[in-house]
Short mmCIF file of C-alpha atoms and ligand atoms in Angstrom, two decimals:
data_model
loop_
_atom_site.label_atom_id
_atom_site.label_comp_id
_atom_site.label_asym_id
_atom_site.label_seq_id
_atom_site.Cartn_x
_atom_site.Cartn_y
_atom_site.Cartn_z
CA MET L 1 -2.02 -12.27 47.36
CA SER L 2 -4.10 -10.07 45.17
CA GLN L 3 -4.65 -11.07 41.50
CA SER L 4 -2.12 -9.68 38.98
CA LEU L 5 -3.61 -6.99 36.86
CA PHE L 6 -2.83 -8.77 33.64
CA ALA L 7 -3.96 -12.33 34.81
CA ALA L 8 -6.72 -12.35 32.38
CA VAL L 9 -4.80 -11.02 29.13
CA GLU L 10 -4.98 -13.50 26.45
CA MET L 11 -2.10 -14.18 24.03
CA ALA L 12 -2.92 -12.26 20.86
CA PRO L 13 -3.00 -14.26 17.58
CA ARG L 14 0.18 -13.62 15.65
CA ASP L 15 0.08 -11.11 12.74
CA PRO L 16 -0.21 -13.37 9.69
CA ILE L 17 2.79 -11.71 7.99
CA LEU L 18 5.04 -10.75 10.87
CA GLY L 19 4.29 -14.37 12.46
CA LEU L 20 5.50 -15.73 9.27
CA ASN L 21 8.82 -13.75 9.50
CA GLU L 22 9.28 -14.98 13.10
CA GLN L 23 8.98 -18.47 11.57
CA PHE L 24 11.15 -17.77 8.65
CA ASN L 25 14.10 -16.50 10.98
CA ALA L 26 13.93 -19.39 13.00
CA ASP L 27 13.93 -21.79 10.20
CA PRO L 28 17.61 -23.58 9.89
CA ASN L 29 17.27 -24.50 6.19
CA PRO L 30 20.03 -22.82 4.36
CA ALA L 31 18.12 -22.71 1.14
CA LYS L 32 14.94 -21.02 2.68
CA VAL L 33 13.40 -18.17 0.80
CA ASN L 34 11.05 -15.33 2.37
CA LEU L 35 8.28 -14.57 -0.09
CA GLY L 36 5.93 -13.54 2.68
CA VAL L 37 6.59 -9.93 3.55
CA GLY L 38 5.70 -7.26 1.13
CA VAL L 39 9.12 -5.67 0.88
CA TYR L 40 11.08 -4.76 -2.38
CA TYR L 41 14.47 -6.73 -2.48
CA ASP L 42 17.16 -6.12 -5.14
CA GLU L 43 18.62 -8.66 -7.49
CA ASN L 44 20.70 -9.82 -4.60
CA GLY L 45 18.11 -10.28 -2.18
CA LYS L 46 19.00 -7.14 -0.28
CA LEU L 47 16.90 -4.11 0.71
CA PRO L 48 18.06 -1.39 -1.61
CA LEU L 49 19.37 1.84 -0.39
CA LEU L 50 18.15 4.25 -3.32
CA LYS L 51 20.95 6.59 -4.58
CA CYS L 52 18.40 9.47 -4.37
CA VAL L 53 17.75 8.72 -0.80
CA ALA L 54 21.79 8.38 -0.05
CA THR L 55 22.27 11.65 -1.43
CA ALA L 56 19.60 13.34 0.16
CA GLU L 57 20.42 11.99 3.58
CA LYS L 58 24.04 13.35 2.96
CA GLN L 59 22.75 16.73 1.97
CA LEU L 60 20.75 17.10 5.12
CA VAL L 61 23.32 15.71 7.48
CA GLU L 62 26.00 18.12 5.97
CA ALA L 63 23.54 21.20 6.08
CA ALA L 64 23.05 20.23 9.81
CA LYS L 65 19.19 20.66 9.42
CA PRO L 66 17.72 21.25 12.65
CA ARG L 67 15.69 18.59 14.18
CA GLY L 68 13.80 20.74 16.43
CA TYR L 69 10.98 21.91 14.51
CA LEU L 70 7.32 20.57 14.75
CA PRO L 71 5.89 19.69 11.23
CA ILE L 72 2.56 19.96 12.71
CA ASP L 73 2.56 23.58 13.16
CA GLY L 74 1.93 24.56 9.52
CA ILE L 75 2.03 23.04 6.15
CA ALA L 76 5.56 21.79 5.96
CA VAL L 77 7.52 21.49 2.86
CA TYR L 78 6.96 17.84 2.94
CA ASP L 79 3.05 17.99 2.78
CA LYS L 80 3.40 20.33 -0.28
CA ALA L 81 5.71 17.92 -1.96
CA VAL L 82 3.33 15.19 -1.20
CA GLN L 83 0.40 17.15 -2.74
CA GLY L 84 2.49 17.94 -5.83
CA LEU L 85 3.20 14.21 -6.49
CA VAL L 86 -0.09 12.81 -5.68
CA PHE L 87 -2.33 15.49 -7.33
CA GLY L 88 -0.03 17.38 -9.44
CA ALA L 89 1.57 20.84 -8.06
CA ALA L 90 -0.38 22.86 -10.76
CA HIS L 91 -3.76 21.29 -10.24
CA GLU L 92 -6.48 23.80 -9.15
CA ALA L 93 -7.36 21.52 -6.11
CA VAL L 94 -3.89 22.00 -4.98
CA THR L 95 -3.20 25.76 -5.94
CA SER L 96 -6.64 26.78 -4.31
CA GLY L 97 -5.84 25.09 -1.11
CA ARG L 98 -8.78 22.72 -1.09
CA ILE L 99 -6.77 19.62 0.04
CA ALA L 100 -5.70 19.29 3.55
CA THR L 101 -2.47 16.83 3.88
CA VAL L 102 -0.64 15.55 6.82
CA GLN L 103 2.22 13.39 7.20
CA GLY L 104 1.59 9.92 8.48
CA LEU L 105 3.72 7.28 9.97
CA GLY L 106 3.91 5.35 6.81
CA GLY L 107 0.76 4.41 4.76
CA THR L 108 -0.53 2.78 7.72
CA GLY L 109 -0.36 5.98 9.65
CA GLY L 110 -2.14 7.63 6.97
CA LEU L 111 -5.05 5.27 6.98
CA LYS L 112 -5.25 5.56 10.78
CA ILE L 113 -5.44 9.25 10.98
CA GLY L 114 -8.26 9.09 8.27
CA ALA L 115 -10.08 6.35 10.01
CA ASP L 116 -9.88 8.28 13.44
CA PHE L 117 -11.14 11.60 11.85
CA LEU L 118 -13.93 9.75 9.94
CA LYS L 119 -15.16 8.11 13.22
CA ARG L 120 -15.58 11.40 14.68
CA LEU L 121 -17.23 12.72 11.66
CA ASN L 122 -19.72 9.84 11.07
CA PRO L 123 -19.57 7.37 13.97
CA ALA L 124 -22.26 5.19 12.47
CA ALA L 125 -20.54 4.67 8.93
CA LYS L 126 -19.86 1.31 7.66
CA VAL L 127 -16.62 0.74 6.05
CA LEU L 128 -16.32 -1.52 2.79
CA ILE L 129 -13.06 -3.17 1.86
CA SER L 130 -12.10 -5.45 -1.08
CA ASP L 131 -12.40 -9.08 -0.64
CA PRO L 132 -9.53 -9.97 -0.05
CA SER L 133 -7.61 -7.00 0.98
CA TRP L 134 -4.44 -5.96 2.69
CA GLU L 135 -4.99 -7.80 5.96
CA ASN L 136 -4.43 -4.66 8.06
CA HIS L 137 -7.35 -2.83 6.54
CA ARG L 138 -10.08 -4.99 8.23
CA ALA L 139 -8.04 -4.74 11.66
CA LEU L 140 -7.25 -1.11 11.37
CA PHE L 141 -10.77 0.21 10.76
CA THR L 142 -12.27 -2.29 13.18
CA ASN L 143 -9.79 -0.95 15.82
CA ALA L 144 -11.07 2.66 14.95
CA GLY L 145 -14.54 1.51 16.01
CA PHE L 146 -16.24 0.57 12.42
CA ALA L 147 -18.31 -2.10 11.40
CA VAL L 148 -16.11 -3.48 8.41
CA GLU L 149 -17.54 -5.38 5.52
CA ALA L 150 -16.17 -6.54 2.31
CA TYR L 151 -17.27 -5.81 -1.23
CA PRO L 152 -16.64 -8.81 -3.83
CA TYR L 153 -13.30 -8.41 -5.72
CA TYR L 154 -11.40 -11.51 -6.49
CA ASP L 155 -12.90 -13.95 -9.00
CA ALA L 156 -10.67 -17.16 -8.41
CA ALA L 157 -12.15 -19.02 -11.39
CA ALA L 158 -11.68 -16.02 -13.85
CA ARG L 159 -8.28 -15.15 -12.28
CA GLY L 160 -9.46 -11.57 -12.23
CA ILE L 161 -11.82 -9.12 -10.73
CA ASP L 162 -15.71 -9.83 -10.43
CA PHE L 163 -16.45 -6.39 -11.55
CA VAL L 164 -20.10 -6.98 -11.99
CA ALA L 165 -20.44 -8.10 -8.18
CA MET L 166 -18.26 -5.18 -6.85
CA LEU L 167 -20.41 -2.66 -8.68
CA ALA L 168 -23.62 -4.32 -7.31
CA ALA L 169 -22.25 -4.08 -3.73
CA LEU L 170 -21.28 -0.55 -4.14
CA GLN L 171 -24.77 0.32 -5.67
CA ALA L 172 -26.38 -1.46 -2.48
CA ALA L 173 -24.15 0.58 0.08
CA PRO L 174 -25.86 3.16 2.03
CA ALA L 175 -24.81 6.76 1.68
CA GLY L 176 -21.96 7.75 3.81
CA THR L 177 -20.50 4.11 3.49
CA ILE L 178 -16.61 4.45 3.64
CA VAL L 179 -15.06 2.48 0.38
CA VAL L 180 -11.48 1.70 0.93
CA LEU L 181 -9.92 1.14 -2.67
CA HIS L 182 -6.45 0.18 -3.67
CA ALA L 183 -5.25 2.84 -6.10
CA CYS L 184 -2.88 0.53 -7.98
CA CYS L 185 -1.17 -2.77 -7.40
CA HIS L 186 -3.95 -4.27 -5.41
CA ASN L 187 -2.48 -6.35 -2.53
CA PRO L 188 -2.96 -9.34 -2.34
CA THR L 189 -4.18 -10.21 -5.62
CA GLY L 190 -2.32 -7.87 -8.07
CA TYR L 191 -5.40 -7.45 -10.23
CA ASP L 192 -6.29 -3.70 -10.88
CA LEU L 193 -9.42 -2.01 -12.30
CA SER L 194 -9.15 -0.88 -15.95
CA PRO L 195 -9.42 3.06 -16.62
CA VAL L 196 -12.94 2.41 -17.76
CA GLN L 197 -13.86 0.32 -14.70
CA TRP L 198 -12.65 3.27 -12.55
CA LEU L 199 -14.93 5.70 -14.26
CA GLN L 200 -17.91 3.30 -13.38
CA VAL L 201 -16.97 2.84 -9.73
CA ILE L 202 -16.46 6.78 -9.49
CA GLU L 203 -19.94 7.43 -11.02
CA VAL L 204 -21.38 4.84 -8.40
CA LEU L 205 -19.34 6.22 -5.53
CA LYS L 206 -20.66 9.74 -6.48
CA SER L 207 -24.32 9.07 -7.20
CA ARG L 208 -24.69 6.84 -3.98
CA GLN L 209 -22.80 9.49 -1.95
CA LEU L 210 -20.14 7.05 -0.59
CA VAL L 211 -16.87 8.17 0.88
CA PRO L 212 -13.77 6.90 -1.22
CA PHE L 213 -10.66 6.22 0.60
CA LEU L 214 -7.78 5.37 -1.78
CA ASP L 215 -4.81 3.60 -0.44
CA MET L 216 -1.93 4.30 -2.57
CA ALA L 217 0.94 2.15 -1.19
CA TYR L 218 2.68 1.30 -4.56
CA GLN L 219 2.80 4.20 -6.62
CA GLY L 220 5.17 3.54 -9.54
CA PHE L 221 5.22 -0.12 -9.21
CA GLY L 222 2.34 -0.62 -11.58
CA GLN L 223 2.74 1.21 -14.94
CA GLY L 224 4.72 4.42 -13.68
CA ILE L 225 4.36 7.22 -11.37
CA ALA L 226 2.18 9.31 -13.55
CA GLU L 227 0.09 6.34 -15.02
CA ASP L 228 -0.45 4.81 -11.66
CA GLY L 229 -1.45 8.39 -10.34
CA ALA L 230 -4.03 8.90 -13.12
CA VAL L 231 -6.96 7.21 -11.02
CA ILE L 232 -6.44 10.20 -8.60
CA GLU L 233 -6.86 12.80 -11.57
CA ARG L 234 -10.20 10.76 -12.15
CA PHE L 235 -11.53 11.40 -8.70
CA LEU L 236 -10.62 15.08 -8.88
CA GLU L 237 -12.42 15.45 -12.20
CA ALA L 238 -15.48 13.93 -10.69
CA GLY L 239 -15.76 16.62 -8.25
CA ILE L 240 -16.15 14.54 -5.07
CA ASP L 241 -14.60 14.67 -1.65
CA PHE L 242 -12.25 11.89 -1.07
CA PHE L 243 -9.28 10.52 1.11
CA VAL L 244 -5.82 9.37 -0.23
CA SER L 245 -3.20 7.73 1.94
CA THR L 246 0.26 7.48 0.47
CA SER L 247 3.09 5.23 1.58
CA PHE L 248 6.84 5.86 0.78
CA SER L 249 7.76 2.75 2.39
CA LYS L 250 8.30 0.71 -0.81
CA SER L 251 8.68 3.49 -3.54
CA PHE L 252 11.64 5.09 -1.58
CA SER L 253 12.74 1.87 0.22
CA LEU L 254 12.35 3.78 3.57
CA TYR L 255 10.28 1.19 5.77
CA GLY L 256 12.09 1.90 8.80
CA GLU L 257 11.51 5.79 8.71
CA ARG L 258 7.97 5.37 8.45
CA VAL L 259 7.21 8.20 5.87
CA GLY L 260 3.62 8.42 4.54
CA ALA L 261 0.54 10.91 4.43
CA LEU L 262 -3.15 11.35 4.50
CA SER L 263 -4.75 13.94 1.96
CA VAL L 264 -8.36 14.91 2.36
CA VAL L 265 -9.74 16.54 -0.90
CA CYS L 266 -12.59 19.10 0.31
CA GLU L 267 -14.93 21.43 -1.42
CA SER L 268 -13.29 24.63 -0.48
CA LYS L 269 -10.07 26.11 1.02
CA ASP L 270 -12.08 27.10 4.10
CA GLU L 271 -13.33 23.42 4.54
CA ALA L 272 -9.89 22.07 4.08
CA ALA L 273 -8.71 24.43 6.92
CA ARG L 274 -11.11 22.97 9.23
CA VAL L 275 -10.36 19.43 8.18
CA LEU L 276 -6.87 20.17 8.62
CA SER L 277 -7.38 21.31 12.18
CA GLN L 278 -9.25 17.96 13.06
CA LEU L 279 -6.56 16.09 11.67
CA LYS L 280 -3.86 17.84 13.86
CA ILE L 281 -6.02 17.14 16.85
CA VAL L 282 -5.92 13.22 15.79
CA ILE L 283 -2.14 13.52 15.48
CA ARG L 284 -1.51 15.33 18.64
CA THR L 285 -3.64 13.18 20.79
CA ASN L 286 -1.65 10.11 19.38
CA TYR L 287 2.03 11.01 19.30
CA SER L 288 2.07 14.83 19.15
CA ASN L 289 4.18 15.20 15.97
CA PRO L 290 5.67 12.84 13.35
CA PRO L 291 9.41 12.21 13.23
CA THR L 292 11.09 14.53 10.66
CA PHE L 293 14.25 13.12 9.23
CA GLY L 294 12.58 10.51 6.70
CA ALA L 295 9.97 13.06 5.42
CA GLN L 296 12.68 15.55 4.86
CA VAL L 297 14.50 13.05 2.73
CA VAL L 298 11.48 12.29 0.61
CA ALA L 299 10.67 16.01 0.42
CA THR L 300 14.22 16.73 -0.68
CA VAL L 301 14.03 14.06 -3.27
CA LEU L 302 10.52 15.30 -4.48
CA THR L 303 11.60 19.07 -4.76
CA THR L 304 15.15 18.86 -6.21
CA PRO L 305 14.70 18.30 -10.18
CA ALA L 306 17.99 16.08 -10.55
CA LEU L 307 17.10 13.88 -7.45
CA ARG L 308 13.26 13.63 -8.66
CA ALA L 309 14.73 12.36 -12.10
CA LEU L 310 16.85 9.82 -10.30
CA TRP L 311 14.08 8.64 -8.24
CA GLU L 312 12.00 7.92 -11.31
CA GLU L 313 14.77 6.18 -12.91
CA GLU L 314 15.37 3.89 -9.81
CA LEU L 315 11.71 3.14 -9.36
CA ALA L 316 11.38 2.30 -13.06
CA GLY L 317 14.41 0.03 -12.30
CA MET L 318 12.42 -1.77 -9.47
CA ARG L 319 9.42 -1.99 -11.70
CA VAL L 320 11.31 -3.58 -14.71
CA ARG L 321 12.92 -6.06 -12.36
CA ILE L 322 9.77 -7.17 -10.95
CA LYS L 323 8.28 -7.61 -14.39
CA ALA L 324 11.14 -9.62 -15.44
CA MET L 325 10.92 -11.98 -12.37
CA ARG L 326 7.33 -12.44 -13.33
CA GLU L 327 8.33 -13.64 -16.80
CA LEU L 328 11.22 -15.65 -15.58
CA LEU L 329 8.83 -17.36 -13.07
CA VAL L 330 6.54 -18.33 -15.70
CA THR L 331 9.32 -19.73 -17.98
CA LYS L 332 10.65 -21.67 -14.87
CA LEU L 333 7.41 -23.18 -13.75
CA LYS L 334 6.59 -24.41 -17.50
CA ALA L 335 10.17 -25.71 -17.55
CA ALA L 336 9.24 -27.73 -14.24
CA GLY L 337 6.23 -29.18 -15.94
CA VAL L 338 3.41 -26.87 -14.83
CA LYS L 339 0.72 -27.43 -17.70
CA GLU L 340 -1.80 -24.83 -16.79
CA ASP L 341 -2.23 -21.22 -18.24
CA LEU L 342 0.30 -19.34 -16.18
CA SER L 343 -0.42 -15.89 -18.07
CA PHE L 344 -2.19 -14.44 -15.23
CA ILE L 345 1.14 -14.12 -13.61
CA THR L 346 2.19 -11.66 -16.04
CA ARG L 347 -1.10 -9.52 -15.92
CA GLN L 348 -0.86 -8.94 -12.40
CA GLN L 349 0.53 -5.65 -11.22
CA GLY L 350 2.99 -4.77 -8.48
CA MET L 351 4.93 -6.66 -6.04
CA PHE L 352 2.42 -9.61 -5.36
CA SER L 353 1.24 -12.55 -7.25
CA TYR L 354 -1.88 -14.42 -6.04
CA SER L 355 -0.57 -17.77 -7.15
CA GLY L 356 -3.69 -19.74 -6.73
CA LEU L 357 -2.06 -22.32 -4.50
CA ASN L 358 -4.34 -23.11 -1.49
CA ALA L 359 -3.27 -23.22 2.19
CA ALA L 360 -2.30 -26.75 2.34
CA GLN L 361 0.08 -26.24 -0.73
CA MET L 362 1.47 -23.09 0.83
CA GLN L 363 2.17 -24.97 3.97
CA ARG L 364 4.04 -27.73 2.07
CA LEU L 365 6.29 -25.12 0.32
CA ARG L 366 7.10 -23.95 3.76
CA GLY L 367 7.67 -27.38 5.44
CA GLU L 368 9.15 -29.35 2.69
CA PHE L 369 11.15 -26.50 0.90
CA GLY L 370 11.47 -23.69 3.21
CA ILE L 371 9.63 -21.41 1.07
CA TYR L 372 7.73 -18.89 2.85
CA GLY L 373 4.62 -17.30 1.23
CA VAL L 374 1.34 -16.31 2.78
CA ASP L 375 -1.43 -19.30 3.36
CA SER L 376 -3.66 -16.97 1.06
CA GLY L 377 -1.54 -18.15 -1.84
CA ARG L 378 0.07 -14.60 -1.85
CA ILE L 379 3.79 -14.34 -2.83
CA CYS L 380 6.04 -11.41 -3.08
CA VAL L 381 7.53 -11.50 -6.81
CA ALA L 382 9.87 -8.82 -5.65
CA ALA L 383 11.79 -11.09 -3.40
CA LEU L 384 12.57 -13.40 -6.25
CA ASN L 385 16.11 -13.20 -7.81
CA GLU L 386 18.05 -15.18 -10.27
CA HIS L 387 19.72 -17.02 -7.32
CA ASN L 388 16.34 -18.24 -5.75
CA ILE L 389 13.95 -18.38 -8.55
CA GLY L 390 14.75 -21.70 -9.83
CA ALA L 391 14.39 -23.47 -6.48
CA VAL L 392 11.14 -21.59 -5.78
CA ALA L 393 9.49 -22.80 -9.27
CA LYS L 394 10.49 -26.36 -8.76
CA ALA L 395 9.08 -26.37 -5.26
CA MET L 396 5.95 -24.67 -6.59
CA ALA L 397 5.66 -27.24 -9.35
CA ALA L 398 6.06 -30.09 -6.88
CA VAL L 399 3.28 -29.03 -4.63
CA VAL L 400 0.49 -28.32 -7.46
C1 PLP J 501 -2.20 -1.88 0.58
C2 PLP J 501 -1.36 -1.43 1.56
N1 PLP J 501 -1.75 -0.27 2.51
C3 PLP J 501 -0.87 0.04 3.27
C4 PLP J 501 0.35 -0.36 3.67
C5 PLP J 501 1.08 0.21 4.71
O1 PLP J 501 2.17 0.82 4.27
P1 PLP J 501 3.49 1.45 5.34
O2 PLP J 501 4.46 0.18 5.31
O3 PLP J 501 4.02 2.50 4.54
O4 PLP J 501 2.59 1.76 6.44
C6 PLP J 501 0.79 -1.58 2.71
C7 PLP J 501 2.06 -2.06 3.07
O5 PLP J 501 2.10 -3.36 3.09
C8 PLP J 501 -0.04 -2.08 1.87
O6 PLP J 501 0.11 -3.00 1.09
#
């Protein structure tokens, strides 16, 4: 008998987060809590359906919008709406047509389209990601064919950013190096650059002719939609070409629809048209066209003033709830006897806390208490609520 085609195929390692989810689902412990996956849950531990989303969906269904159009065939309403949100509709870069924007399958899709395009543009370029970073950054850029290295970011001792080392690493990078930066709510650490530090980073990126790739997966979860977006404005002011990937998975609670985007800021309208034509080839040869419904929902919300206002309100509600959970976690940890300075928990931005617990402690949390976080120490604060936070704090206090 001839050997099977797949005889030599090895079992791939489990995705660290998705693997944790599988383990969580299989755990019979009724008190289990999932703080692993990066998802926003409401005060009852449920995935929210935003009112702005429900309204837009209803409108689209009632209007019986045809599903037959192909978004790749021209700048769709969605692409314009995204540009308005990310860069400001009135900004000269938008009105002059200097930005090429395409819909991505979530933020991941935006990153992948950008990575594939960059690989064609400059195959020898190296990619730098933060140490640590969202675990898929390294895998995604490696799979796109790049050598991926890390620049220093997290300083465990200082519970913050090792900015001097970060800047030095960028200064030492060869021209053309692609630098992936978290625009806000750094995943996993929760520590963001200050406005002054951003200006210093932009200066180095510009003078060293590096290629900035901003990953904006949590706009609105830090300080606010406009506040979190201000960093994009600083890049525009610097007059450099850069990439931005956008995700609406969290900010619209629309994970399953896979809505995101890639924007490439160019020097001229003509350049943007040529870049756009190349991005379309990347898309066309992968999956032809993105799905349209989720993107229409987001575009409807962003372009309908009442729904846009409702979205801002609902997003602010999510942000405030996360902040309240951070404060409550500190209170409960202290009540459970933890003596160390916990102020870092309320200094962190976004959905995650880099708790400082080590892998052994995280494994004890899982094995003894049914509390699932990532081995790196990352927990999703947005999965905490009044019902589970007491048990989580007690368990954390028990393992430290
Ligand atoms: C930093 C970062 N970038 C990108 C993504 C991907 O977003 P999406 O789920 O929209 O693909 C995530 C999601 O976890 C993320 O944390």
